[in-house]
Short mmCIF file of C-alpha atoms in Angstrom, two decimals:
data_model
loop_
_atom_site.label_atom_id
_atom_site.label_comp_id
_atom_site.label_asym_id
_atom_site.label_seq_id
_atom_site.Cartn_x
_atom_site.Cartn_y
_atom_site.Cartn_z
CA MET O 1 -13.10 7.92 -14.87
CA GLY O 2 -13.62 11.10 -12.86
CA LEU O 3 -12.13 12.46 -9.66
CA ASP O 4 -13.63 9.79 -7.40
CA PHE O 5 -12.46 9.02 -3.85
CA THR O 6 -13.47 8.94 -0.18
CA ALA O 7 -11.77 11.25 2.33
CA ILE O 8 -11.42 9.93 5.87
CA ASP O 9 -10.44 11.37 9.24
CA PHE O 10 -10.16 9.62 12.63
CA GLU O 11 -9.94 10.99 16.16
CA THR O 12 -8.40 8.73 18.80
CA ALA O 13 -8.93 8.33 22.53
CA ASN O 14 -5.22 8.11 23.36
CA GLY O 15 -1.77 7.99 21.79
CA PHE O 16 -2.25 4.49 20.34
CA ARG O 17 -3.47 4.59 16.75
CA GLY O 18 -5.79 1.69 17.38
CA SER O 19 -8.03 3.69 19.75
CA PRO O 20 -10.49 5.40 17.35
CA CYS O 21 -13.41 7.19 19.01
CA ALA O 22 -14.74 9.09 15.97
CA VAL O 23 -14.55 8.91 12.18
CA GLY O 24 -15.67 11.24 9.41
CA LEU O 25 -16.08 10.23 5.75
CA THR O 26 -16.70 12.34 2.64
CA LYS O 27 -17.44 10.66 -0.70
CA VAL O 28 -16.52 12.51 -3.90
CA ARG O 29 -17.71 11.72 -7.41
CA ARG O 30 -16.39 13.62 -10.44
CA GLY O 31 -14.89 16.24 -8.16
CA VAL O 32 -18.11 16.93 -6.23
CA VAL O 33 -19.02 15.92 -2.66
CA VAL O 34 -22.03 13.60 -2.95
CA GLU O 35 -22.31 11.94 0.47
CA GLU O 36 -20.99 12.22 4.01
CA ALA O 37 -21.07 10.02 7.10
CA SER O 38 -19.66 10.17 10.61
CA TRP O 39 -19.79 8.03 13.73
CA LEU O 40 -18.78 8.20 17.35
CA MET O 41 -17.63 4.83 18.72
CA ARG O 42 -16.00 3.06 21.61
CA PRO O 43 -12.37 2.18 20.92
CA PRO O 44 -11.42 -1.51 20.96
CA GLU O 45 -11.61 -3.25 24.32
CA ASN O 46 -8.55 -2.70 26.56
CA HIS O 47 -7.54 0.29 24.41
CA ASP O 48 -10.43 2.58 25.34
CA ARG O 49 -8.74 4.83 27.91
CA PHE O 50 -9.30 8.53 27.12
CA ASP O 51 -6.22 10.67 27.71
CA HIS O 52 -6.65 14.27 28.81
CA HIS O 53 -4.54 15.55 25.93
CA ASN O 54 -6.73 13.88 23.30
CA VAL O 55 -9.97 15.01 24.95
CA ARG O 56 -8.65 18.57 25.06
CA ILE O 57 -8.00 18.42 21.31
CA HIS O 58 -11.22 16.86 20.01
CA GLY O 59 -13.62 17.32 22.93
CA ILE O 60 -14.94 13.74 22.90
CA ARG O 61 -15.42 12.35 26.42
CA PRO O 62 -15.80 8.71 27.53
CA ASP O 63 -19.43 9.25 28.56
CA GLN O 64 -20.29 10.33 25.01
CA VAL O 65 -19.35 6.94 23.60
CA ALA O 66 -20.44 4.74 26.51
CA GLY O 67 -22.75 2.03 25.19
CA LEU O 68 -21.96 2.74 21.53
CA PRO O 69 -20.62 -0.02 19.25
CA ARG O 70 -16.89 -0.57 19.38
CA PHE O 71 -14.74 0.13 16.33
CA GLY O 72 -14.64 -3.54 15.30
CA GLU O 73 -18.44 -3.77 15.42
CA LEU O 74 -18.85 -0.56 13.44
CA PHE O 75 -16.20 -1.22 10.80
CA PRO O 76 -18.54 -3.15 8.45
CA GLU O 77 -20.55 0.07 8.04
CA ILE O 78 -17.41 2.17 7.61
CA GLY O 79 -16.01 -0.30 5.09
CA ALA O 80 -19.31 -0.40 3.19
CA PHE O 81 -19.28 3.40 2.87
CA ILE O 82 -15.71 3.34 1.52
CA GLY O 83 -16.36 0.45 -0.84
CA GLY O 84 -13.58 0.15 -3.39
CA ASP O 85 -12.66 3.84 -3.34
CA VAL O 86 -9.20 5.30 -3.09
CA LEU O 87 -8.90 6.80 0.40
CA ALA O 88 -7.65 10.35 0.94
CA ALA O 89 -6.46 11.59 4.33
CA HIS O 90 -4.44 14.48 5.69
CA ASN O 91 -1.42 12.53 6.98
CA ALA O 92 -2.73 9.29 5.52
CA ALA O 93 -0.16 7.11 7.30
CA PHE O 94 -1.94 7.93 10.56
CA ASP O 95 -5.51 7.29 9.40
CA LEU O 96 -4.63 4.09 7.53
CA GLY O 97 -2.71 3.06 10.64
CA VAL O 98 -5.85 3.60 12.71
CA ILE O 99 -7.74 1.16 10.48
CA ARG O 100 -5.00 -1.42 10.65
CA SER O 101 -4.26 -1.21 14.38
CA GLY O 102 -7.92 -0.86 15.33
CA LEU O 103 -8.78 -4.05 13.46
CA GLU O 104 -5.66 -5.90 14.63
CA VAL O 105 -6.37 -5.38 18.33
CA SER O 106 -10.03 -6.28 17.62
CA GLY O 107 -8.83 -9.59 16.14
CA LEU O 108 -10.33 -8.74 12.74
CA PRO O 109 -8.92 -8.85 9.19
CA GLY O 110 -8.76 -5.75 7.03
CA PRO O 111 -9.13 -5.14 3.29
CA ALA O 112 -6.51 -3.58 1.03
CA TYR O 113 -6.80 0.14 0.35
CA ASP O 114 -5.16 2.42 -2.18
CA TYR O 115 -4.66 5.82 -0.57
CA VAL O 116 -3.32 9.33 -1.12
CA CYS O 117 -2.00 11.83 1.40
CA THR O 118 -3.06 15.48 1.15
CA VAL O 119 -0.17 16.55 3.40
CA MET O 120 2.26 15.29 0.77
CA LEU O 121 0.20 16.82 -2.04
CA SER O 122 -0.01 20.13 -0.18
CA ARG O 123 3.77 20.17 0.09
CA ARG O 124 4.10 19.52 -3.64
CA CYS O 125 1.47 21.96 -4.87
CA TYR O 126 1.21 24.78 -2.31
CA SER O 127 3.91 26.95 -0.74
CA LEU O 128 2.85 27.13 2.90
CA VAL O 129 4.86 27.63 6.06
CA SER O 130 2.66 24.94 7.63
CA ASN O 131 0.79 22.20 5.78
CA SER O 132 -1.40 21.41 8.79
CA LEU O 133 -5.05 20.95 7.85
CA PRO O 134 -6.25 24.49 8.72
CA TYR O 135 -3.54 26.12 6.60
CA ALA O 136 -3.98 23.78 3.62
CA ALA O 137 -7.78 24.12 3.82
CA GLU O 138 -7.48 27.91 3.82
CA GLU O 139 -5.25 27.76 0.73
CA ALA O 140 -7.80 25.49 -0.98
CA GLY O 141 -10.65 27.86 -0.14
CA VAL O 142 -12.36 25.29 2.07
CA PRO O 143 -14.06 26.48 5.29
CA LEU O 144 -12.77 24.67 8.40
CA VAL O 145 -14.57 26.07 11.42
CA ASN O 146 -14.23 23.22 13.89
CA HIS O 147 -10.83 21.57 13.41
CA HIS O 148 -10.65 18.06 14.96
CA ASP O 149 -14.31 17.41 14.30
CA ALA O 150 -13.89 14.24 12.23
CA ALA O 151 -16.67 15.08 9.75
CA GLU O 152 -15.37 18.62 9.14
CA ASP O 153 -11.76 17.46 8.81
CA ALA O 154 -12.73 14.79 6.25
CA ARG O 155 -14.69 17.41 4.27
CA ALA O 156 -11.69 19.77 4.36
CA CYS O 157 -9.36 16.99 3.20
CA ALA O 158 -11.69 16.29 0.27
CA GLY O 159 -11.72 19.99 -0.64
CA ILE O 160 -7.91 20.14 -0.63
CA LEU O 161 -7.64 17.18 -3.01
CA ILE O 162 -10.32 18.62 -5.31
CA ASP O 163 -8.47 21.97 -5.39
CA ILE O 164 -5.07 20.41 -6.05
CA ALA O 165 -6.48 18.30 -8.88
CA ALA O 166 -8.07 21.40 -10.44
CA ARG O 167 -4.82 23.39 -10.20
CA ASN O 168 -3.05 20.58 -12.03
CA GLY O 169 -5.77 20.11 -14.66
CA ALA O 170 -6.30 16.51 -13.53
CA GLY O 171 -9.65 14.79 -13.99
CA SER O 172 -8.80 11.81 -11.80
CA ILE O 173 -6.40 10.76 -9.06
CA ALA O 174 -4.51 8.66 -11.61
CA GLU O 175 -4.04 11.74 -13.84
CA LEU O 176 -2.98 13.87 -10.87
CA TYR O 177 -0.37 11.42 -9.66
CA LEU O 178 0.92 10.84 -13.18
CA SER O 179 1.33 14.60 -13.69
CA LEU O 180 3.25 14.91 -10.40
CA GLY O 181 5.41 11.82 -11.02
CA LEU O 182 3.98 10.09 -7.94
CA THR O 183 2.60 6.63 -7.24
CA VAL O 184 -0.58 5.99 -5.28
CA SER O 185 0.24 4.17 -2.02
CA ARG O 186 -1.38 0.88 -1.01
CA GLN O 187 -2.06 -0.70 2.36
CA PRO O 188 -2.31 -4.44 1.73
CA ALA O 189 -5.03 -6.68 3.10
CA PHE O 190 -4.12 -8.38 6.37
CA ASP O 191 -5.34 -10.98 8.83
CA PRO O 192 -4.03 -10.64 12.41
CA LEU O 193 -4.34 -14.39 12.89
CA ARG O 194 -1.99 -15.00 9.97
CA ASP O 195 0.08 -11.88 9.29
CA PRO O 196 2.62 -10.14 11.56
CA LEU O 197 1.13 -7.35 13.65
CA SER O 198 2.04 -3.77 12.83
CA LYS O 199 4.69 -2.16 15.02
CA ALA O 200 2.12 0.13 16.68
CA SER O 201 -0.18 -2.74 17.63
CA ARG O 202 2.66 -4.93 18.81
CA SER O 203 3.94 -2.14 21.08
CA ALA O 204 0.46 -1.48 22.48
CA LEU O 205 -0.17 -5.16 23.20
CA ASP O 206 3.26 -5.55 24.80
CA ALA O 207 2.54 -2.55 27.03
CA LEU O 208 -0.86 -3.99 27.95
CA ALA O 209 0.74 -7.29 28.92
CA ALA O 210 3.25 -5.41 31.10
CA GLY O 211 0.41 -4.25 33.34
CA PRO O 212 -1.20 -0.97 34.49
CA GLY O 213 0.79 2.20 33.98
CA ALA O 214 2.88 0.73 31.17
CA GLY O 215 0.55 1.52 28.27
CA PRO O 216 1.06 4.20 25.65
CA SER O 217 0.03 7.75 26.36
CA SER O 218 -0.77 10.58 24.03
CA PRO O 219 1.60 13.29 22.83
CA GLY O 220 2.06 15.86 25.54
CA ALA O 221 0.56 13.84 28.41
CA GLY O 222 2.54 13.88 31.65
CA ARG O 223 5.49 15.66 30.07
CA PRO O 224 8.31 15.96 32.59
CA PHE O 225 10.05 19.30 32.98
CA GLN O 226 13.61 19.32 31.71
CA SER O 227 15.89 22.23 32.43
CA GLY O 228 18.91 23.31 30.42
CA TRP O 229 19.72 23.15 26.73
CA PRO O 230 18.24 20.01 25.08
CA ASP O 231 20.76 17.35 24.08
CA GLU O 232 20.83 17.30 20.27
CA GLY O 233 22.57 13.95 19.99
CA ALA O 234 23.90 12.48 16.76
CA ASN O 235 22.24 12.90 13.37
CA PRO O 236 21.61 9.35 12.08
CA VAL O 237 21.72 8.43 8.40
CA PRO O 238 18.31 8.21 6.69
CA ASN O 239 16.88 4.76 6.07
CA ALA O 240 17.22 4.28 2.31
CA LEU O 241 14.64 1.47 2.39
CA ALA O 242 11.89 3.60 3.98
CA GLU O 243 8.56 4.10 2.23
CA PRO O 244 9.06 6.88 -0.39
CA GLY O 245 5.42 7.93 -0.03
CA HIS O 246 5.78 8.86 3.65
CA PRO O 247 5.57 12.64 4.35
CA LEU O 248 8.99 12.64 6.04
CA PHE O 249 10.85 10.65 3.37
CA GLY O 250 13.61 12.75 1.80
CA GLN O 251 13.04 15.69 4.17
CA THR O 252 15.74 17.47 6.18
CA VAL O 253 14.34 17.83 9.70
CA VAL O 254 15.39 20.12 12.55
CA PHE O 255 13.90 20.14 16.07
CA THR O 256 13.39 23.13 18.37
CA GLY O 257 11.76 23.78 21.74
CA GLU O 258 11.11 21.30 24.54
CA LEU O 259 9.82 18.00 23.19
CA GLY O 260 8.06 15.29 25.16
CA ILE O 261 10.63 12.82 23.83
CA SER O 262 14.36 13.35 23.69
CA ARG O 263 15.76 14.91 20.54
CA PRO O 264 18.03 11.89 19.90
CA GLU O 265 14.93 9.66 19.93
CA ALA O 266 13.04 12.09 17.68
CA LYS O 267 15.98 12.05 15.26
CA VAL O 268 16.09 8.25 15.21
CA ARG O 269 12.36 8.04 14.50
CA SER O 270 12.59 10.52 11.63
CA ALA O 271 15.66 8.82 10.13
CA GLU O 272 13.88 5.44 10.21
CA LEU O 273 11.29 6.98 7.88
CA GLY O 274 13.87 8.31 5.43
CA ALA O 275 14.43 11.83 6.76
CA GLN O 276 17.80 13.46 7.41
CA PRO O 277 17.85 15.00 10.91
CA GLU O 278 20.10 18.01 11.47
CA SER O 279 20.83 20.25 14.45
CA ARG O 280 20.35 23.74 13.05
CA VAL O 281 18.30 25.54 10.43
CA THR O 282 20.19 25.94 7.14
CA ALA O 283 19.45 26.27 3.44
CA ARG O 284 18.96 22.47 3.42
CA THR O 285 16.17 22.48 6.04
CA THR O 286 12.73 21.47 4.76
CA VAL O 287 10.89 20.66 8.04
CA LEU O 288 11.08 22.23 11.51
CA VAL O 289 9.40 20.38 14.40
CA VAL O 290 8.46 22.70 17.26
CA GLY O 291 7.83 21.55 20.84
CA ASP O 292 6.60 23.59 23.84
CA GLY O 293 2.95 22.89 23.01
CA PHE O 294 3.19 24.75 19.68
CA VAL O 295 0.19 24.64 17.34
CA ALA O 296 -0.10 26.00 13.80
CA ALA O 297 -1.96 29.11 15.00
CA ASP O 298 1.22 30.21 16.81
CA LEU O 299 2.71 31.07 13.41
CA ARG O 300 0.32 34.02 13.32
CA SER O 301 0.54 34.95 17.01
CA GLY O 302 4.34 35.09 17.01
CA ARG O 303 4.88 32.59 19.89
CA LEU O 304 7.97 31.16 18.25
CA THR O 305 11.49 30.02 19.07
CA GLY O 306 14.52 31.54 17.39
CA LYS O 307 14.77 28.59 15.00
CA ALA O 308 11.11 29.02 14.03
CA ARG O 309 11.62 32.74 13.34
CA ARG O 310 14.60 31.80 11.17
CA VAL O 311 12.34 29.38 9.26
CA LEU O 312 9.79 32.15 8.62
CA GLU O 313 12.57 34.39 7.29
CA LEU O 314 13.80 31.66 4.93
CA HIS O 315 10.26 30.90 3.82
CA GLU O 316 9.73 34.57 2.95
CA ARG O 317 12.88 34.36 0.81
CA GLY O 318 11.43 31.44 -1.15
CA GLN O 319 12.91 28.42 0.64
CA ARG O 320 10.47 25.48 0.69
CA ILE O 321 10.24 24.82 4.39
CA GLU O 322 7.46 23.63 6.69
CA VAL O 323 6.70 23.94 10.40
CA LEU O 324 5.18 20.97 12.29
CA SER O 325 3.88 20.73 15.83
CA GLU O 326 5.23 17.90 17.94
CA GLY O 327 1.80 16.26 17.83
CA GLU O 328 1.78 16.28 14.02
CA PHE O 329 5.31 14.85 14.00
CA LEU O 330 4.38 12.06 16.40
CA GLN O 331 1.38 11.18 14.24
CA MET O 332 3.71 10.89 11.26
CA VAL O 333 6.22 8.66 13.04
CA GLY O 334 3.61 6.56 14.81
CA GLY O 335 4.99 7.49 18.20
CA HIS O 336 3.60 8.26 21.60
CA LEU O 337 4.97 9.17 24.98
CA ALA O 338 5.17 6.90 27.97
CA PRO O 339 3.23 8.16 30.99
CA ALA O 340 5.32 10.19 33.41
CA ALA O 341 6.26 8.43 36.60
CA VAL O 342 4.25 9.50 39.65
CA ALA O 343 6.43 11.17 42.24
#
């Protein structure tokens, strides 16, 4: 066996995972990229609203996908490209969730997939202040000119995994995970007519049934202004039964800046996934989530809160600590914001 896998990246039309509008795929054999594919598509029916925030990120507009096959119609081609490969994705819980939710709301069954997450591997094998795709790709020596182009992001993800395997002297994903003491994750096969729906799909369908204006929105859309010091709330105990392979499992998370959700809610969501939320940056902190529209590039520009500057200081001293944007955090927790009420 060689280093064989398929890297995948989805872009979505709105904050619901089951609204894919683009996918990029990169096939790797023996550590070399051998084939690529990408498609634009219409999201599943009733989940095809394009939110301004998402369009601003990836640049895909509704008119660009009008008349194209919907995700459910296109998935046989996507699935045929993947075949029996292990899937690799940067924040794999999101991309595997797109497959599951997209098929569930299309009324279609899905196959089982083994998958690996290059965010988690980047944390293990690099020492970066942010493990967002541009930073990890730069560390791996992979060009990433047009971030949020699905084809380019999948290619960058593949390059990161190839680089990490080389640094660890691993000739296959099995060897890499064995050397790191990790276990490859697996999304089981499912049939929406037989199996319980995922939490994301159930929430989206419930919102759809509640009528117009009740559906999920994307991170950052319609964010209400809140004055004063944010309410930290309690720090809940981590869920010991959470999935150990999730990027937030075992992390100590602190929040800073104005978030589109309340900090107590953000803390609950992170604790459900096995993280320990705390209220200030200390020697225990491993992840800082930054609101106020922060993106990874702000680490270089200096547009940072006091907590974020403290994180950079600790990182320079050797503390393993990572900075996430609110959007990256919401992808990890499977969350979205409700639309703001119209005044």
